[in-house]
């Protein structure tokens, strides 16, 4: 290892290059290691000490998408990981940039999205003696508890191994976030080019299949066969696993009703006759055997117990028997007993089940199927009645009816969604018809994913993106509309504007002159933000105007922000999760 000579460092103003005949520097070697492993896009924010890494990456043919804030670059990398089943990469500066990226890294880990956060850092010697470097921080130690694995590369000879370890850690087993620490001094080290080439590793089979055990498969089949009221729950792990055909075959051959979690919508089209979405609150407590495929029994499924599952008290379990397919063995029994754990990758597990299931598999009892259908019909009719209304001002329902129709006509559209009411209503009103087209707040219900997810969805797929945003939710990443305009992305942001968090009608309980903590500026003109950067803005008050504005956006593919004015009294506190509010719990 050598330190790069001064003359080489400064050959172009601010641009490092030791890519001469004999030597290669850390900048170029990191880029080569990424390219060797098919990383062709980096999301990030430049600054010391990684500006030149971004510049050189671009010079070497990597697409570098520069954001206005690291959290959104990190969210973009995370969702790119979900969309491609390959780690998305986010690049940040040290300390504050690193910390800004950390929320996205932790969120990726929580959601099982593969991503790598690469941050530049100060030198170990200075950090360890706390000597007060520019943006000094012990980043590795801070990242460790928030992600799946964290690594630091100190020597240029280890770049190949470091990148390989980061990729494997992100992808193998349960996917997640990985932190990779690159001290500034590493990037300017040099080594012999040929030796460097040989030191790189092309990762072979980074997400190896995990074949389920025969006994486990037989146990699962036995339990499924015994069911009188079976139910299949599909989670985002099932969407991530990309075995859509096998999952469809399992569902259609067994005839079992299924319930998709929000990001699993579209693995089978939401209008599939076996979808039990519209009968959710009926099938969960009534099912006797539940097959979970890539879905955790966390809060989103009421931990598998309590009222949702038919238990008479919050502590009681409704009596369902569970089969769970998951790549993480430790997920089993996390909330309730899993009688038939099926540990392995979803594709292998579903194929394993299918090997036992042929066309002679008995369809579930008619009484069960009829009961589910009856509930569905009733709820679908109820929703249709609500959606048929045309109130003034517009409501979530009348606005989302328009989005529902647009997505039905254009099923390839990717829908990004955040907010509270804006989230819950979109999930239940807008059907999805293709897998991995709905991207949302995920396991944490985190606000701020909107623009980062939208940018990556457009960049990675080239498809039209529609982001349905609560006005509060949009504010978390709103400045990235400049990024959307800069890269001219086919993104149509729809802000469902009800003047506040949940709604705009709360009053200051103390009677003072400040507005309530949930209330924003009335009649804010969000569309002007998009116009400020050359995109298209629209201000709409009726479903007809909304329809026209979306159609214009979809036809032109121009960056568009539609400010859709919603009745400010329309939302409810916390949307559908009001029961999680401590005060709401006190009342019950
Ligand atoms: P949802 O929020 O949609 O219910 P979760 O994020 O709770 O979904 O669950 C996803 C689960 O899928 C995680 O437990 C994860 O370990 C699992 N998973 C992800 N990819 C795979 C895969 N390829 N094979 C098996 N399990 C997977
Ligand atoms: C990082 C808490 C949950 S939902 C929400 C907040 C602030 C916004 C709801 O208002 P919005 O939607 O977007 O206008 P709508 O349709 O109900 O009017 N900080 C983070 N994550 C979360 N979840 C919150 C705060 C929250």
Coordinates of C-alpha atoms and ligand atoms in Angstrom, one line a residue:
X1 CA 0.0 0.0 0.0
X2 CA 1.2 3.5 -0.8
X3 CA -0.2 6.9 -0.2
X4 CA -1.1 8.7 -3.4
X5 CA 1.5 11.3 -4.5
X6 CA 0.4 14.9 -4.1
X7 CA 0.9 15.5 -7.9
X8 CA -1.5 12.8 -8.7
X9 CA -4.1 13.9 -6.2
X10 CA -4.4 17.4 -7.6
X11 CA -4.1 16.7 -11.4
X12 CA -7.6 18.1 -12.1
X13 CA -9.0 20.6 -9.6
X14 CA -10.8 18.7 -6.9
X15 CA -10.6 15.4 -8.9
X16 CA -8.4 12.6 -7.8
X17 CA -6.9 10.2 -10.3
X18 CA -4.3 7.5 -9.8
X19 CA -5.7 5.4 -12.6
X20 CA -2.4 5.5 -14.4
X21 CA -0.5 2.6 -16.0
X22 CA 0.8 0.9 -12.9
X23 CA -1.2 2.2 -10.0
X24 CA -4.8 2.3 -9.0
X25 CA -6.2 4.3 -6.1
X26 CA -8.9 3.5 -3.6
X27 CA -11.5 5.6 -5.4
X28 CA -11.2 3.6 -8.6
X29 CA -10.8 0.2 -6.9
X30 CA -14.0 0.7 -4.9
X31 CA -15.8 1.6 -8.2
X32 CA -14.4 -1.5 -9.9
X33 CA -15.4 -3.8 -7.1
X34 CA -19.0 -2.4 -7.3
X35 CA -19.1 -2.7 -11.0
X36 CA -17.7 -6.2 -11.0
X37 CA -20.7 -7.1 -8.8
X38 CA -23.3 -5.5 -11.1
X39 CA -23.8 -2.3 -9.1
X40 CA -24.6 0.2 -11.8
X41 CA -26.4 2.9 -9.8
X42 CA -25.5 4.8 -6.7
X43 CA -27.8 7.1 -4.8
X44 CA -26.2 9.8 -2.5
X45 CA -25.2 13.3 -1.5
X46 CA -21.7 14.4 -2.3
X47 CA -19.2 16.1 0.1
X48 CA -15.9 15.4 1.8
X49 CA -14.4 12.8 1.5
X50 CA -16.6 11.1 -1.1
X51 CA -17.2 13.8 -3.7
X52 CA -14.5 12.3 -5.9
X53 CA -15.9 8.8 -5.4
X54 CA -19.2 10.0 -6.9
X55 CA -17.4 11.9 -9.7
X56 CA -15.2 9.0 -10.6
X57 CA -18.1 6.5 -10.4
X58 CA -20.0 8.7 -12.9
X59 CA -16.9 8.9 -15.1
X60 CA -16.6 5.1 -15.1
X61 CA -20.2 4.6 -16.2
X62 CA -22.1 4.2 -12.9
X63 CA -25.3 6.2 -12.7
X64 CA -25.0 8.5 -9.8
X65 CA -28.3 10.0 -8.6
X66 CA -27.6 12.9 -6.4
X67 CA -30.2 13.9 -3.8
X68 CA -30.9 16.9 -1.6
X69 CA -30.8 14.9 1.7
X70 CA -29.2 11.6 2.5
X71 CA -32.4 10.1 4.1
X72 CA -34.1 10.1 0.7
X73 CA -31.0 8.8 -1.1
X74 CA -31.0 6.0 1.5
X75 CA -34.7 5.3 1.0
X76 CA -34.1 5.2 -2.7
X77 CA -31.3 2.7 -2.3
X78 CA -33.4 0.5 0.0
X79 CA -36.4 0.3 -2.3
X80 CA -34.0 -0.3 -5.3
X81 CA -32.9 -3.3 -3.2
X82 CA -36.5 -4.5 -2.9
X83 CA -37.3 -3.9 -6.5
X84 CA -34.2 -5.7 -7.9
X85 CA -33.4 -8.3 -5.1
X86 CA -29.9 -6.8 -5.3
X87 CA -28.5 -4.3 -2.7
X88 CA -29.1 -0.7 -3.5
X89 CA -26.2 1.6 -2.7
X90 CA -26.3 4.9 -0.9
X91 CA -23.2 7.1 -0.6
X92 CA -22.9 9.8 2.1
X93 CA -20.3 12.0 3.7
X94 CA -19.2 11.5 7.3
X95 CA -21.0 12.2 10.6
X96 CA -24.1 14.3 9.7
X97 CA -24.5 12.8 6.2
X98 CA -24.0 9.4 7.7
X99 CA -26.5 10.1 10.4
X100 CA -29.0 11.4 7.8
X101 CA -28.7 8.1 5.9
X102 CA -29.0 6.0 9.0
X103 CA -32.8 6.2 9.3
X104 CA -33.1 4.7 5.9
X105 CA -30.6 2.0 6.7
X106 CA -32.4 1.0 9.9
X107 CA -35.7 1.1 8.0
X108 CA -34.3 -1.1 5.3
X109 CA -33.2 -3.6 7.9
X110 CA -36.6 -3.5 9.6
X111 CA -38.3 -4.2 6.3
X112 CA -35.8 -6.8 5.1
X113 CA -34.7 -4.7 2.1
X114 CA -31.1 -5.3 0.9
X115 CA -29.1 -2.0 0.9
X116 CA -25.5 -0.8 1.6
X117 CA -24.9 2.5 3.1
X118 CA -21.4 3.6 2.2
X119 CA -20.1 6.6 4.2
X120 CA -16.8 8.4 4.1
X121 CA -15.2 8.8 7.5
X122 CA -12.4 10.4 9.4
X123 CA -9.2 8.6 10.1
X124 CA -9.2 6.0 12.9
X125 CA -6.3 7.6 14.7
X126 CA -8.0 10.9 15.1
X127 CA -11.5 9.4 15.9
X128 CA -10.1 7.0 18.5
X129 CA -8.3 9.8 20.3
X130 CA -11.3 12.1 19.9
X131 CA -9.1 14.8 18.5
X132 CA -11.9 16.7 16.9
X133 CA -11.6 16.1 13.2
X134 CA -13.9 17.7 10.6
X135 CA -17.2 15.8 11.0
X136 CA -15.6 13.3 13.3
X137 CA -17.7 10.3 14.6
X138 CA -17.2 6.7 15.4
X139 CA -19.6 5.7 12.6
X140 CA -19.0 2.0 12.6
X141 CA -20.0 1.7 16.3
X142 CA -23.1 3.8 15.8
X143 CA -24.3 1.9 12.7
X144 CA -23.8 -1.6 14.2
X145 CA -26.9 -1.9 16.3
X146 CA -29.0 -0.4 13.5
X147 CA -28.2 -2.8 10.7
X148 CA -27.6 -6.4 9.8
X149 CA -23.8 -6.0 9.5
X150 CA -21.2 -3.2 9.5
X151 CA -17.7 -3.3 8.1
X152 CA -14.8 -0.9 7.7
X153 CA -12.1 -1.1 5.1
X154 CA -8.7 0.3 6.2
X155 CA -6.4 -1.0 3.5
X156 CA -6.8 -0.8 -0.2
X157 CA -5.8 -4.5 -0.5
X158 CA -9.1 -5.3 1.4
X159 CA -11.5 -3.4 -0.9
X160 CA -12.5 -6.6 -2.8
X161 CA -13.2 -8.5 0.4
X162 CA -14.9 -5.5 2.0
X163 CA -17.4 -5.0 -0.8
X164 CA -18.0 -8.8 -1.1
X165 CA -18.8 -9.1 2.6
X166 CA -21.1 -6.1 2.4
X167 CA -23.0 -7.6 -0.6
X168 CA -23.3 -11.0 1.0
X169 CA -24.4 -9.7 4.3
X170 CA -27.1 -7.6 2.6
X171 CA -28.5 -10.3 0.4
X172 CA -28.1 -13.7 2.1
X173 CA -30.6 -15.2 4.4
X174 CA -33.1 -12.5 5.6
X175 CA -32.0 -9.4 3.5
X176 CA -31.2 -6.2 5.3
X177 CA -29.1 -3.1 5.6
X178 CA -25.3 -3.1 5.7
X179 CA -23.0 -0.3 6.7
X180 CA -19.7 0.1 4.9
X181 CA -17.2 2.6 6.4
X182 CA -14.6 4.1 4.0
X183 CA -12.1 6.4 5.8
X184 CA -10.9 9.2 3.5
X185 CA -7.4 7.9 3.7
X186 CA -8.4 4.6 2.2
X187 CA -9.6 6.3 -1.0
X188 CA -6.3 7.9 -1.7
X189 CA -4.1 4.8 -1.1
X190 CA -2.7 3.2 -4.2
X191 CA -1.6 -0.2 -5.2
X192 CA -0.3 -2.1 -8.2
X193 CA -3.0 -2.3 -10.8
X194 CA -2.6 -6.0 -11.6
X195 CA -2.5 -7.0 -7.9
X196 CA -5.6 -4.9 -7.3
X197 CA -7.5 -6.6 -10.1
X198 CA -6.7 -9.9 -8.6
X199 CA -7.8 -8.8 -5.2
X200 CA -11.4 -8.1 -6.3
X201 CA -14.1 -10.7 -5.7
X202 CA -17.1 -11.4 -7.9
X203 CA -19.6 -12.7 -5.4
X204 CA -21.0 -16.1 -6.5
X205 CA -24.5 -17.0 -5.5
X206 CA -25.0 -14.2 -2.9
X207 CA -28.5 -15.4 -1.9
X208 CA -28.2 -19.2 -1.8
X209 CA -31.4 -21.2 -1.9
X210 CA -32.5 -22.6 1.5
X211 CA -34.3 -25.8 0.8
X212 CA -36.9 -26.8 3.5
X213 CA -36.6 -30.0 5.3
X214 CA -38.9 -32.9 4.2
X215 CA -40.3 -33.5 7.6
X216 CA -41.2 -29.8 7.9
X217 CA -42.9 -29.9 4.6
X218 CA -44.9 -33.0 5.5
X219 CA -45.9 -31.4 8.8
X220 CA -47.1 -28.3 7.0
X221 CA -49.1 -30.3 4.4
X222 CA -50.7 -32.4 7.2
X223 CA -51.8 -29.3 9.0
X224 CA -53.1 -27.6 5.9
X225 CA -55.1 -30.7 5.0
X226 CA -56.8 -30.7 8.4
X227 CA -58.1 -27.2 7.9
X228 CA -61.8 -26.4 7.8
X229 CA -61.3 -22.7 7.3
X230 CA -57.9 -22.2 5.8
X231 CA -56.3 -18.8 5.0
X232 CA -53.1 -17.8 3.2
X233 CA -51.4 -14.5 4.2
X234 CA -48.9 -13.1 1.7
X235 CA -46.4 -10.6 3.0
X236 CA -43.8 -8.4 1.3
X237 CA -41.3 -11.3 1.6
X238 CA -43.4 -13.1 -0.9
X239 CA -43.2 -10.2 -3.3
X240 CA -39.5 -9.9 -2.7
X241 CA -39.0 -13.7 -3.4
X242 CA -40.2 -13.3 -7.1
X243 CA -41.9 -16.7 -7.4
X244 CA -45.2 -15.2 -8.4
X245 CA -46.2 -18.1 -10.6
X246 CA -45.6 -20.7 -7.9
X247 CA -47.5 -18.7 -5.3
X248 CA -50.4 -18.3 -7.8
X249 CA -50.4 -22.0 -8.4
X250 CA -50.4 -22.8 -4.7
X251 CA -53.4 -20.5 -4.1
X252 CA -55.3 -21.6 -7.2
X253 CA -54.7 -25.3 -6.8
X254 CA -55.7 -25.4 -3.2
X255 CA -58.6 -22.9 -3.6
X256 CA -57.7 -21.3 -0.3
X257 CA -58.7 -17.6 0.3
X258 CA -55.7 -15.3 0.6
X259 CA -55.0 -12.0 2.2
X260 CA -52.2 -9.8 0.8
X261 CA -50.3 -7.5 3.2
X262 CA -50.0 -4.0 1.6
X263 CA -46.7 -4.5 -0.3
X264 CA -47.8 -8.0 -1.4
X265 CA -50.8 -6.6 -3.2
X266 CA -50.7 -7.5 -6.9
X267 CA -48.7 -10.7 -6.6
X268 CA -52.1 -12.0 -7.7
X269 CA -54.4 -9.2 -9.1
X270 CA -56.4 -7.7 -6.3
X271 CA -59.6 -8.6 -8.2
X272 CA -58.7 -12.3 -8.0
X273 CA -61.8 -14.3 -6.9
X274 CA -59.9 -15.8 -4.0
X275 CA -58.7 -12.5 -2.6
X276 CA -60.1 -12.1 0.9
X277 CA -59.0 -8.5 1.2
X278 CA -62.5 -7.1 1.4
X279 CA -63.3 -9.6 4.2
X280 CA -60.1 -9.1 6.3
X281 CA -61.9 -8.5 9.6
X282 CA -63.9 -11.7 9.0
X283 CA -61.2 -14.1 7.8
X284 CA -58.6 -13.4 10.5
X285 CA -60.7 -14.3 13.5
X286 CA -62.6 -17.1 11.7
X287 CA -59.7 -19.0 10.0
X288 CA -58.6 -22.1 11.7
X289 CA -55.3 -22.8 9.9
X290 CA -53.3 -19.8 8.6
X291 CA -50.4 -20.2 6.2
X292 CA -48.1 -17.2 6.4
X293 CA -45.8 -16.7 3.4
X294 CA -43.2 -14.0 4.0
X295 CA -45.3 -12.1 6.5
X296 CA -44.4 -11.6 10.1
X297 CA -46.9 -11.8 12.9
X298 CA -45.9 -8.3 14.0
X299 CA -48.2 -5.4 14.9
X300 CA -49.5 -5.3 11.3
X301 CA -51.2 -8.6 12.0
X302 CA -52.0 -7.8 15.6
X303 CA -49.2 -10.2 16.8
X304 CA -51.4 -13.1 15.8
X305 CA -53.6 -12.7 18.9
X306 CA -56.1 -10.5 20.6
X307 CA -59.4 -9.2 19.2
X308 CA -58.3 -9.2 15.5
X309 CA -57.8 -13.0 15.8
X310 CA -61.0 -13.7 17.7
X311 CA -59.4 -13.8 21.2
X312 CA -61.7 -12.4 23.9
X313 CA -59.0 -10.3 25.5
X314 CA -55.8 -8.7 24.2
X315 CA -53.7 -11.4 25.8
X316 CA -55.7 -14.3 24.5
X317 CA -54.9 -16.1 21.3
X318 CA -57.8 -16.8 19.0
X319 CA -56.9 -20.5 18.6
X320 CA -55.6 -20.4 15.0
X321 CA -53.0 -22.9 14.1
X322 CA -50.1 -21.5 12.0
X323 CA -47.8 -22.6 9.2
X324 CA -45.1 -20.1 8.6
X325 CA -42.8 -19.9 5.6
X326 CA -39.8 -17.7 6.4
X327 CA -36.0 -17.7 5.7
X328 CA -35.3 -16.6 9.3
X329 CA -35.7 -19.5 11.7
X330 CA -35.8 -17.1 14.6
X331 CA -39.0 -15.6 13.3
X332 CA -40.9 -18.7 14.4
X333 CA -42.8 -18.4 17.7
X334 CA -42.0 -14.7 17.9
X335 CA -45.6 -13.9 18.9
X336 CA -47.6 -17.1 19.1
X337 CA -46.8 -20.8 18.6
X338 CA -46.0 -21.8 15.1
X339 CA -47.1 -25.4 14.8
X340 CA -45.6 -26.0 11.4
X341 CA -42.5 -23.8 10.8
X342 CA -41.2 -24.0 7.2
X343 CA -37.8 -22.5 7.2
X344 CA -36.3 -21.8 3.8
X345 CA -36.5 -19.5 0.9
X346 CA -40.1 -18.9 -0.2
X347 CA -39.6 -20.2 -3.7
X348 CA -38.2 -23.5 -2.5
X349 CA -40.8 -23.8 0.2
X350 CA -43.7 -23.1 -2.1
X351 CA -42.3 -25.5 -4.7
X352 CA -41.9 -28.1 -1.9
X353 CA -45.6 -27.7 -0.9
X354 CA -46.6 -27.9 -4.5
X355 CA -44.9 -31.2 -4.8
X356 CA -47.5 -32.5 -2.4
X357 CA -50.4 -30.7 -3.9
X358 CA -52.1 -31.9 -7.1
X359 CA -55.4 -31.2 -8.7
X360 CA -57.0 -33.7 -6.3
X361 CA -56.4 -31.5 -3.4
X362 CA -59.8 -31.0 -1.8
X363 CA -61.2 -27.4 -2.1
X364 CA -61.9 -25.9 1.3
X365 CA -65.4 -26.5 2.7
X366 CA -68.0 -24.7 0.7
X367 CA -69.5 -23.2 3.9
X368 CA -66.2 -21.3 4.5
X369 CA -65.8 -20.1 0.9
X370 CA -69.4 -19.0 0.8
X371 CA -69.1 -17.1 4.1
X372 CA -66.0 -15.3 2.9
X373 CA -67.6 -14.5 -0.4
X374 CA -70.7 -13.1 1.3
X375 CA -68.7 -10.8 3.5
X376 CA -66.7 -9.7 0.5
X377 CA -69.7 -8.9 -1.5
X378 CA -71.2 -6.9 1.3
X379 CA -68.1 -4.9 2.0
X380 CA -67.4 -4.3 -1.7
X381 CA -70.9 -3.0 -2.2
X382 CA -70.6 -0.8 0.8
X383 CA -67.4 0.7 -0.6
X384 CA -68.9 1.1 -4.0
X385 CA -71.7 3.1 -2.5
X386 CA -69.3 5.4 -0.7
X387 CA -67.1 5.7 -3.8
X388 CA -70.1 6.7 -5.9
X389 CA -70.6 9.9 -3.8
X390 CA -69.3 13.1 -5.2
X391 CA -69.2 15.5 -2.2
X392 CA -67.8 19.0 -2.2
X393 CA -65.1 19.5 -1.1
X394 CA -63.5 16.3 -2.4
X395 CA -62.9 13.5 0.1
X396 CA -60.2 10.8 0.2
X397 CA -62.8 8.5 -1.3
X398 CA -63.8 10.6 -4.3
X399 CA -60.2 11.5 -5.0
X400 CA -58.9 7.9 -4.7
X401 CA -61.7 6.6 -7.0
X402 CA -59.9 8.5 -9.7
X403 CA -56.5 6.9 -8.9
X404 CA -58.2 3.5 -8.7
X405 CA -59.5 3.9 -12.3
X406 CA -56.1 5.2 -13.6
X407 CA -54.2 2.3 -12.1
X408 CA -56.7 -0.2 -13.4
X409 CA -56.2 1.2 -16.9
X410 CA -52.4 1.3 -16.4
X411 CA -51.5 -1.6 -14.2
X412 CA -47.8 -1.2 -14.9
X413 CA -47.8 2.1 -12.8
X414 CA -45.8 2.0 -9.6
X415 CA -47.7 3.4 -6.7
X416 CA -45.8 4.9 -3.8
X417 CA -47.9 5.7 -0.7
X418 CA -47.5 7.4 2.6
X419 CA -49.6 9.3 5.1
X420 CA -52.2 8.1 7.6
X421 CA -55.7 8.3 6.0
X422 CA -54.0 8.8 2.7
X423 CA -52.2 5.5 3.3
X424 CA -55.1 3.5 4.7
X425 CA -57.7 4.6 2.1
X426 CA -55.3 4.1 -0.9
X427 CA -54.5 0.6 0.3
X428 CA -58.1 -0.4 0.5
X429 CA -59.5 1.5 -2.5
X430 CA -56.7 1.2 -5.2
X431 CA -56.4 -2.3 -6.5
X432 CA -53.0 -3.5 -7.7
X433 CA -52.7 -5.9 -10.6
X434 CA -49.0 -6.7 -10.8
X435 CA -46.4 -7.7 -8.2
X436 CA -44.0 -5.2 -6.6
X437 CA -46.0 -2.2 -7.8
X438 CA -47.1 -0.9 -4.4
X439 CA -44.3 0.6 -2.3
X440 CA -45.2 2.1 1.1
X441 CA -44.4 3.0 4.6
X442 CA -43.7 -0.7 5.5
X443 CA -43.1 -2.2 8.9
X444 CA -42.5 1.0 10.8
X445 CA -45.2 3.1 9.2
X446 CA -42.4 5.6 8.6
X447 CA -43.1 9.0 7.0
X448 CA -40.5 10.3 4.6
X449 CA -40.1 7.4 2.1
X450 CA -42.2 9.2 -0.6
X451 CA -39.8 11.0 -2.9
X452 CA -36.9 8.6 -2.3
X453 CA -39.0 5.6 -3.2
X454 CA -40.5 7.4 -6.2
X455 CA -37.1 8.4 -7.6
X456 CA -35.7 4.9 -7.3
X457 CA -38.8 3.3 -8.7
X458 CA -38.6 5.5 -11.8
X459 CA -34.9 5.1 -12.2
X460 CA -34.8 1.3 -11.7
X461 CA -37.9 0.4 -13.8
X462 CA -38.4 3.3 -16.2
X463 CA -42.2 3.0 -15.4
X464 CA -44.6 5.8 -14.5
X465 CA -44.7 6.4 -10.8
X466 CA -47.7 7.9 -8.9
X467 CA -47.0 8.9 -5.3
X468 CA -50.1 9.3 -3.2
X469 CA -49.0 11.5 -0.3
X470 CA -50.7 13.0 2.7
X471 CA -49.7 16.7 3.0
X472 CA -47.8 16.0 6.2
X473 CA -46.1 12.9 4.7
X474 CA -45.1 14.8 1.6
X475 CA -43.3 17.4 3.7
X476 CA -40.8 14.9 5.0
X477 CA -39.2 14.5 1.6
X478 CA -40.7 17.4 -0.4
X479 CA -37.5 19.1 -1.4
X480 CA -36.6 16.1 -3.6
X481 CA -39.0 17.4 -6.2
X482 CA -35.9 19.2 -7.4
X483 CA -34.2 15.8 -7.9
X484 CA -37.3 14.6 -9.8
X485 CA -37.1 17.6 -12.1
X486 CA -33.3 17.4 -12.5
X487 CA -33.5 13.9 -13.8
X488 CA -36.8 14.5 -15.6
X489 CA -38.4 11.5 -14.0
X490 CA -41.9 10.2 -14.9
X491 CA -43.3 10.9 -11.4
X492 CA -46.7 12.3 -10.6
X493 CA -47.0 13.3 -7.0
X494 CA -50.5 13.7 -5.7
X495 CA -50.7 15.6 -2.4
X496 CA -54.0 14.8 -0.7
X497 CA -54.2 18.1 1.0
X498 CA -56.4 18.4 4.1
X499 CA -54.4 21.2 5.8
X500 CA -52.7 19.1 8.4
X501 CA -51.6 15.9 10.0
X502 CA -54.6 13.5 9.9
X503 CA -56.9 16.6 9.2
X504 CA -56.8 20.3 9.4
X505 CA -59.5 21.1 11.9
X506 CA -57.9 20.6 15.3
X507 CA -57.8 23.6 17.6
X508 CA -55.3 24.7 20.2
X509 CA -56.7 23.3 23.4
X510 CA -55.0 26.0 25.4
X511 CA -56.8 28.7 23.4
X512 CA -53.5 30.5 22.5
X513 CA -52.7 32.1 19.2
X514 CA -50.6 29.1 17.9
X515 CA -52.5 26.6 15.8
X516 CA -52.9 23.0 17.0
X517 CA -49.8 20.8 16.6
X518 CA -51.5 18.9 13.8
X519 CA -52.5 21.9 11.7
X520 CA -50.6 23.5 8.8
X521 CA -51.0 26.6 6.7
X522 CA -54.4 26.6 5.1
X523 CA -54.6 26.2 1.4
X524 CA -50.9 25.7 0.9
X525 CA -49.9 25.7 -2.8
X526 CA -47.7 22.6 -2.9
X527 CA -47.9 22.5 -6.7
X528 CA -45.7 25.6 -6.9
X529 CA -42.8 23.6 -5.5
X530 CA -42.8 21.5 -8.6
X531 CA -43.2 24.5 -10.8
X532 CA -40.2 26.2 -9.1
X533 CA -37.9 23.6 -10.7
X534 CA -39.6 23.5 -14.1
X535 CA -42.1 20.7 -13.5
X536 CA -45.8 20.8 -13.9
X537 CA -48.1 21.9 -11.1
X538 CA -51.8 21.4 -10.9
X539 CA -54.3 22.7 -8.3
X540 CA -57.5 20.6 -8.3
X541 CA -60.7 20.6 -6.4
X542 CA -62.8 18.0 -8.2
X543 CA -62.4 14.4 -9.3
X544 CA -62.8 15.5 -12.9
X545 CA -59.9 18.0 -12.6
X546 CA -57.8 15.4 -10.8
X547 CA -58.5 12.8 -13.5
X548 CA -57.4 15.3 -16.2
X549 CA -54.3 16.3 -14.3
X550 CA -53.2 12.6 -13.8
X551 CA -53.9 11.7 -17.4
X552 CA -51.8 14.7 -18.6
X553 CA -48.9 13.5 -16.3
X554 CA -49.1 9.9 -17.4
X555 CA -49.3 10.9 -21.1
X556 CA -46.5 13.5 -21.0
X557 CA -44.4 11.6 -18.4
X558 CA -43.4 15.1 -17.1
X559 CA -42.6 15.6 -13.4
X560 CA -45.9 16.7 -12.0
X561 CA -47.3 17.7 -8.6
X562 CA -51.0 17.7 -8.2
X563 CA -52.3 19.6 -5.1
X564 CA -55.6 17.8 -4.5
X565 CA -57.8 19.8 -2.1
X566 CA -59.5 17.4 0.3
X567 CA -62.2 18.2 2.9
X568 CA -60.1 19.3 5.9
X569 CA -62.4 17.5 8.3
X570 CA -62.3 14.2 6.3
X571 CA -59.4 12.4 8.1
X572 CA -59.4 10.6 11.4
X573 CA -56.7 10.6 14.0
X574 CA -53.9 8.1 13.1
X575 CA -56.1 6.7 10.3
X576 CA -56.9 3.0 10.9
X577 CA -54.3 2.6 13.7
X578 CA -56.0 4.9 16.2
X579 CA -56.2 2.0 18.6
X580 CA -52.4 2.3 19.0
X581 CA -52.7 5.8 20.4
X582 CA -52.1 5.7 24.2
X583 CA -55.1 8.0 24.8
X584 CA -57.3 5.9 22.6
X585 CA -56.3 2.9 24.6
X586 CA -57.1 4.6 27.8
X587 CA -60.6 5.2 26.5
X588 CA -61.3 1.6 25.7
Ligands
LIG1 P1 -45.3 -7.7 5.7 O1 -45.0 -6.4 6.4 O2 -45.7 -7.6 4.3 O3 -46.3 -8.5 6.5 P2 -42.8 -8.6 6.7 O4 -41.8 -7.6 6.4 O5 -43.4 -8.5 8.1 O6 -44.0 -8.5 5.6 O7 -42.2 -10.0 6.5 C1 -41.4 -10.3 5.5 C2 -40.7 -11.7 5.9 O8 -40.3 -12.3 4.7 C3 -39.5 -11.5 6.8 O9 -39.7 -12.2 8.0 C4 -38.4 -12.1 6.0 O10 -37.5 -12.8 6.7 C5 -39.1 -12.9 5.0 N1 -38.4 -13.1 3.7 C6 -37.9 -12.2 2.9 N2 -37.4 -12.7 1.8 C7 -37.6 -14.0 1.9 C8 -37.3 -15.1 1.0 N3 -36.7 -15.0 -0.2 N4 -37.6 -16.4 1.5 C9 -38.2 -16.5 2.7 N5 -38.5 -15.5 3.5 C10 -38.2 -14.3 3.1
LIG2 C1 -40.8 9.6 10.7 C2 -46.1 10.0 12.8 C3 -47.9 9.1 11.2 S1 -48.9 9.5 9.9 C4 -48.3 11.1 9.9 C5 -47.4 11.3 10.9 C6 -46.7 12.6 11.2 C7 -48.8 12.1 8.9 C8 -50.3 12.0 8.7 O1 -50.8 13.1 8.0 P1 -50.8 13.2 6.4 O2 -51.9 12.1 6.1 O3 -49.6 12.7 5.8 O4 -51.2 14.6 6.0 P2 -53.5 12.2 6.3 O5 -54.1 11.6 5.0 O6 -53.9 11.4 7.4 O7 -53.9 13.6 6.4 N1 -42.5 10.8 12.0 C9 -42.2 9.7 11.2 N2 -43.0 8.7 11.0 C10 -44.3 8.8 11.5 N3 -45.0 7.7 11.3 C11 -44.7 9.9 12.2 C12 -43.8 10.9 12.4 C13 -47.1 10.1 11.6

